[in-house]
CSV table of C-alpha atoms in Angstrom, one decimal:
chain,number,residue,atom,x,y,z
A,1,UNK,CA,25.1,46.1,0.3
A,2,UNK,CA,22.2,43.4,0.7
A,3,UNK,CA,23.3,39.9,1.0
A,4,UNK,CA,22.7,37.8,-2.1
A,5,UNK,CA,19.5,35.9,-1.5
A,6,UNK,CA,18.9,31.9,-2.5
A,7,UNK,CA,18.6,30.9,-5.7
A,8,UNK,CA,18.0,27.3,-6.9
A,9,UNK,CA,21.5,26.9,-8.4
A,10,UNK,CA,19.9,25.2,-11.6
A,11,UNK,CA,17.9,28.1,-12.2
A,12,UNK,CA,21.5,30.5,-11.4
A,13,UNK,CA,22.9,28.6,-14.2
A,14,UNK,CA,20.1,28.9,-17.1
A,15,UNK,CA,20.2,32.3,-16.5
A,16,UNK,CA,24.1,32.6,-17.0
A,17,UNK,CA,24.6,30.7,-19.3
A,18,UNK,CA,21.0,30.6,-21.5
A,19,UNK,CA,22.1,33.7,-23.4
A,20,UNK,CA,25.0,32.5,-24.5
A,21,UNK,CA,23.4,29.0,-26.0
A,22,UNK,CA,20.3,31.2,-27.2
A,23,UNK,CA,23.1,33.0,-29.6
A,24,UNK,CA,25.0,29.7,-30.7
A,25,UNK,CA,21.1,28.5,-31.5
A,26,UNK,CA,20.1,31.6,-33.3
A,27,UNK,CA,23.0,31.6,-35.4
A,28,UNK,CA,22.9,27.9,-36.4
A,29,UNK,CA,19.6,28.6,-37.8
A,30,UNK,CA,19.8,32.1,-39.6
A,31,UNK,CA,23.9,31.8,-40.0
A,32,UNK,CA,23.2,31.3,-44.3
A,33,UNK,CA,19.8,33.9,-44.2
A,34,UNK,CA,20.6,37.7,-45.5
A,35,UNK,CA,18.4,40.7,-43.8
A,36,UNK,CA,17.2,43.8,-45.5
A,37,UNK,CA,16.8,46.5,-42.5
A,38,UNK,CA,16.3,49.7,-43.4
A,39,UNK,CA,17.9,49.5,-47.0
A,40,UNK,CA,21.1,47.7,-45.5
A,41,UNK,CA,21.6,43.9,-45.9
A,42,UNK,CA,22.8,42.2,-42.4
A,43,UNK,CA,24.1,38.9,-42.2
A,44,UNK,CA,22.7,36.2,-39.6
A,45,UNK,CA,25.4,36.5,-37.4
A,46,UNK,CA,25.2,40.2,-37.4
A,47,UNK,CA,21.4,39.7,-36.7
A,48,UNK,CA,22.0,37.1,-33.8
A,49,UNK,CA,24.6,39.6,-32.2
A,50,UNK,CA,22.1,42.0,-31.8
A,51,UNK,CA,19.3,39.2,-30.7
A,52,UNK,CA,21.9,38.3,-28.1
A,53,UNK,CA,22.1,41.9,-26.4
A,54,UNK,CA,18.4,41.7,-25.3
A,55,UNK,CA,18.3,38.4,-23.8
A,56,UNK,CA,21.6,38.7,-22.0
A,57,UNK,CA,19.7,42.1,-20.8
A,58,UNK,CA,16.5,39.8,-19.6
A,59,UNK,CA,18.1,37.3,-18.3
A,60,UNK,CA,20.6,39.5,-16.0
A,61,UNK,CA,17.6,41.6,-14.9
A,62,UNK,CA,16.1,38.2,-14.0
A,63,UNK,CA,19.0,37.1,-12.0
A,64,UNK,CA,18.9,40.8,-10.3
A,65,UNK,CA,15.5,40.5,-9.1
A,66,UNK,CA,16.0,37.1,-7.9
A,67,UNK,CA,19.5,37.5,-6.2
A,68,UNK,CA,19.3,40.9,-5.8
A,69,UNK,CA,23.0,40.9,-7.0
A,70,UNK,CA,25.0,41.0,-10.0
A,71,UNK,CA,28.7,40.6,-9.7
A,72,UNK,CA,31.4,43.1,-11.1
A,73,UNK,CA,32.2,40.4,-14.2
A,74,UNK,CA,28.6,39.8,-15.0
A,75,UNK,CA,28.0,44.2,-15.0
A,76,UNK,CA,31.3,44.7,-16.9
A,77,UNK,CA,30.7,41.7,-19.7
A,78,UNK,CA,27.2,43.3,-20.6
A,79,UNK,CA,28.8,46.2,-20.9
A,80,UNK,CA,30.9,45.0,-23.4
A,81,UNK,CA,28.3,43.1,-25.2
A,82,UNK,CA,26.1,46.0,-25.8
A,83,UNK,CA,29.4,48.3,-27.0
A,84,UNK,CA,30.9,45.7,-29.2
A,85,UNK,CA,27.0,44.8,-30.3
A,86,UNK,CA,26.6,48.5,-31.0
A,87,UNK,CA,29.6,48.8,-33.1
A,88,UNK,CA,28.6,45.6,-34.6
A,89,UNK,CA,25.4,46.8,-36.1
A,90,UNK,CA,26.5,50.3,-36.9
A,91,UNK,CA,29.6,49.5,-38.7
A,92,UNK,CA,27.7,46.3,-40.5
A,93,UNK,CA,30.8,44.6,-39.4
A,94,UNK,CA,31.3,40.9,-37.8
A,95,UNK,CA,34.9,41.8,-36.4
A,96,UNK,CA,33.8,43.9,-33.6
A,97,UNK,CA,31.8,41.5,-32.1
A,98,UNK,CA,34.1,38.7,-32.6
A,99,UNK,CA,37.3,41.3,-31.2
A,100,UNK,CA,34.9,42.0,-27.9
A,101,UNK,CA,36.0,39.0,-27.2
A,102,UNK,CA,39.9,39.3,-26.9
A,103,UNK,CA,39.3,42.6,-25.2
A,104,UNK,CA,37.1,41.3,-22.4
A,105,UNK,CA,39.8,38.2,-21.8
A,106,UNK,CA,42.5,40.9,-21.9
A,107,UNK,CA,41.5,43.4,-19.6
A,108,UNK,CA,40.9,40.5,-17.3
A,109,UNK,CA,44.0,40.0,-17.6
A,110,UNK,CA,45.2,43.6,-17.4
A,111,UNK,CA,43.4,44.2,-14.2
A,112,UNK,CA,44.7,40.9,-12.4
A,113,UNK,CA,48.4,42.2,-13.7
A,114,UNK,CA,47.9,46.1,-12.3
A,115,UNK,CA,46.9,44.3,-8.9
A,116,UNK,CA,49.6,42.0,-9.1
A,117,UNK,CA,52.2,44.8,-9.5
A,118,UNK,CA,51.3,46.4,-6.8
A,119,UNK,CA,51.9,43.4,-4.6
A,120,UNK,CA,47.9,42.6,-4.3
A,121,UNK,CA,45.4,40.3,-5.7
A,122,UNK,CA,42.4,42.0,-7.3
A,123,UNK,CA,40.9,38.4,-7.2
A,124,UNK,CA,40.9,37.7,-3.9
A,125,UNK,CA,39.1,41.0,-3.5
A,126,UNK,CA,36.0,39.6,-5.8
A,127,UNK,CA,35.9,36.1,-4.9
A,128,UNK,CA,37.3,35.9,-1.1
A,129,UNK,CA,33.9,35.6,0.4
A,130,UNK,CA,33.4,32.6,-1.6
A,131,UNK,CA,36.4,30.7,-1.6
A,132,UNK,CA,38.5,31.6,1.9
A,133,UNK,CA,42.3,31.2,1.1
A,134,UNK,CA,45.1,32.4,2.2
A,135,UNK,CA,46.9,35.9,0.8
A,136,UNK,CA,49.6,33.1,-0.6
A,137,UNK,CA,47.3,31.6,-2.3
A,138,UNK,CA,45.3,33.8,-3.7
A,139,UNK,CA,48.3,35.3,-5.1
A,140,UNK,CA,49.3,32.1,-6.9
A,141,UNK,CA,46.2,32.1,-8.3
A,142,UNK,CA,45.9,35.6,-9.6
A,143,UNK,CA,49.1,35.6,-11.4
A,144,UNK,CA,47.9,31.7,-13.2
A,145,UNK,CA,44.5,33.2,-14.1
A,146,UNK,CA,46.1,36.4,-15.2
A,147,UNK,CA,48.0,34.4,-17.7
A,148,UNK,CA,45.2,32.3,-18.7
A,149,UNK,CA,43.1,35.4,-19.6
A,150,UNK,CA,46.0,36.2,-21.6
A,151,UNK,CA,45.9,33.0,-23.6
A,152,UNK,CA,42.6,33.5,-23.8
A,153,UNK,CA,42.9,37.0,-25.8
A,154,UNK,CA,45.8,35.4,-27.8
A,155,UNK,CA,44.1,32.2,-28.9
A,156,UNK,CA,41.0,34.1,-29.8
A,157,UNK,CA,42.4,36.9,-31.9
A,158,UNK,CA,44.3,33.6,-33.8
A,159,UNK,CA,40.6,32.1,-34.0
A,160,UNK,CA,38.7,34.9,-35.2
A,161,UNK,CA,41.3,35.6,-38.0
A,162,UNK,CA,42.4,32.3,-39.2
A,163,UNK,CA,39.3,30.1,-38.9
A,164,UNK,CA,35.9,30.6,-40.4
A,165,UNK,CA,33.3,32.4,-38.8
A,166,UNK,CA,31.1,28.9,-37.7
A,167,UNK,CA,34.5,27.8,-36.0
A,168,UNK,CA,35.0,31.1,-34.1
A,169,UNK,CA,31.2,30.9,-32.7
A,170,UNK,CA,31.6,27.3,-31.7
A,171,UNK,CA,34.8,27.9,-30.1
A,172,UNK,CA,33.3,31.0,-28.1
A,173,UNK,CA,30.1,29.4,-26.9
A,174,UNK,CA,32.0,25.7,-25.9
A,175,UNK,CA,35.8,25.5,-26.4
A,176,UNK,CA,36.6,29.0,-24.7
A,177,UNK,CA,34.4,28.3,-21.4
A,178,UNK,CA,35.3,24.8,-21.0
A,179,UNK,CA,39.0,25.6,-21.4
A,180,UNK,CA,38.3,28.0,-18.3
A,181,UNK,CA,36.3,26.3,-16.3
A,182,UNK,CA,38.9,23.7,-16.4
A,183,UNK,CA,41.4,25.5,-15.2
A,184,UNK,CA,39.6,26.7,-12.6
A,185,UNK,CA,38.7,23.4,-11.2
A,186,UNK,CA,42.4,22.2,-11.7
A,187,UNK,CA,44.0,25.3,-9.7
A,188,UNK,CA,41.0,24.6,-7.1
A,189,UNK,CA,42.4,21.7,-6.4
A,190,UNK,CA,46.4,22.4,-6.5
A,191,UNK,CA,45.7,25.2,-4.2
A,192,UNK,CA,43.8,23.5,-1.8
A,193,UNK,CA,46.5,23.2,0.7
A,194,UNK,CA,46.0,27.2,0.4
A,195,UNK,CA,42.4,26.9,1.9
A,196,UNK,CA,42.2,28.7,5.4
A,197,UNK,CA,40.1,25.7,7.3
A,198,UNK,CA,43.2,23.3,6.3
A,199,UNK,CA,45.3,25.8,8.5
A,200,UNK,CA,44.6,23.8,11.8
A,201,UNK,CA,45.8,20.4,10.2
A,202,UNK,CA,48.6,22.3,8.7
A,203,UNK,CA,50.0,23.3,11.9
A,204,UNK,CA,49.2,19.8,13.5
């Protein structure tokens, strides 16, 4: 496989994250309009779900061409989108997109768990090149992340179901990945000790 070439990281991040703002934007501004598509009425959100699955689609081929890489998540949660977006539209129904949601988090979480059984950290397998760790570590961290997908799933099934479909779009786009980038940072830095270039001072 080629290696991943530069990218101005500013530029990485628009295209990761653009997609997911361009949908929270949409909606705010056709969230109260009703479309008449082929004799069926669709509601904004339903509209900006499908608006969403082509501009995820650009921007990952963007990313592609640049990089000349797209990770395992990044394949697998476009995936998802354009399913669950699918379903959306043909059904005329909200909930599948909002359910994608809780699936994605939980077979996260599945996968990390199936690894974890087996004595091995799926994780480590994705990310090792980018963050060298010891196997210790690594499985610390799989087995914390595999319970924070979990949550994840949990608290957005309790979201989509008890609070109002503005909440549950507000809560995806900003509450969801700051939650998890948070974590991320905190277990970053508890594990640190994990790290293999602190071995030499370790043993010192």
């Amino acid at each position: 496989m080629a290696d991943e070439k530069p990218i101005n990281p500013i530029l990485k991040q628009v295209l990761e994250l653009g997609p997911t703002i361009a949908f929270f934007l949409i909606y705010l501004k056709i969230k109260e309009d009703t479309f008449l598509i082929a004799g069926t009425e669709y509601s904004g959100f339903i509209i900006a779900a499908l608006v969403f699955v082509p501009i995820l689609l650009v921007a990952m081929a963007i990313l592609w061409a640049l990089t000349g890489k797209l990770s395992r998540m990044q394949v697998f949660t476009a995936f998802m989108v354009i399913f669950f977006g699918g379903l959306t539209a043909w059904f005329n129904d909200e909930r599948f997109f909002k359910m994608k949601t809780t699936i994605v988090y939980g077979l996260f979480s599945a996968l990390l768990g199936i690894g974890l059984l087996r004595g091995q950290s799926y994780l480590a397998y994705v990310m090792g090149e980018l963050m060298p760790m010891r196997d210790e570590g690594w499985m610390i961290l799989t087995r914390r992340l595999c319970a924070a997908f979990a949550g994840l799933a949990v608290a957005n099934e309790i979201v989509w179901r008890t609070m109002s479909t503005d909440a549950w779009v507000k809560i995806e786009t900003f509450a969801f990945p700051i939650a998890l980038m948070a974590f991320l940072m905190w277990q970053f830095t508890a594990l640190s000790g994990y790290m293999e270039a602190d071995e030499t001072q370790d043993k010192t």
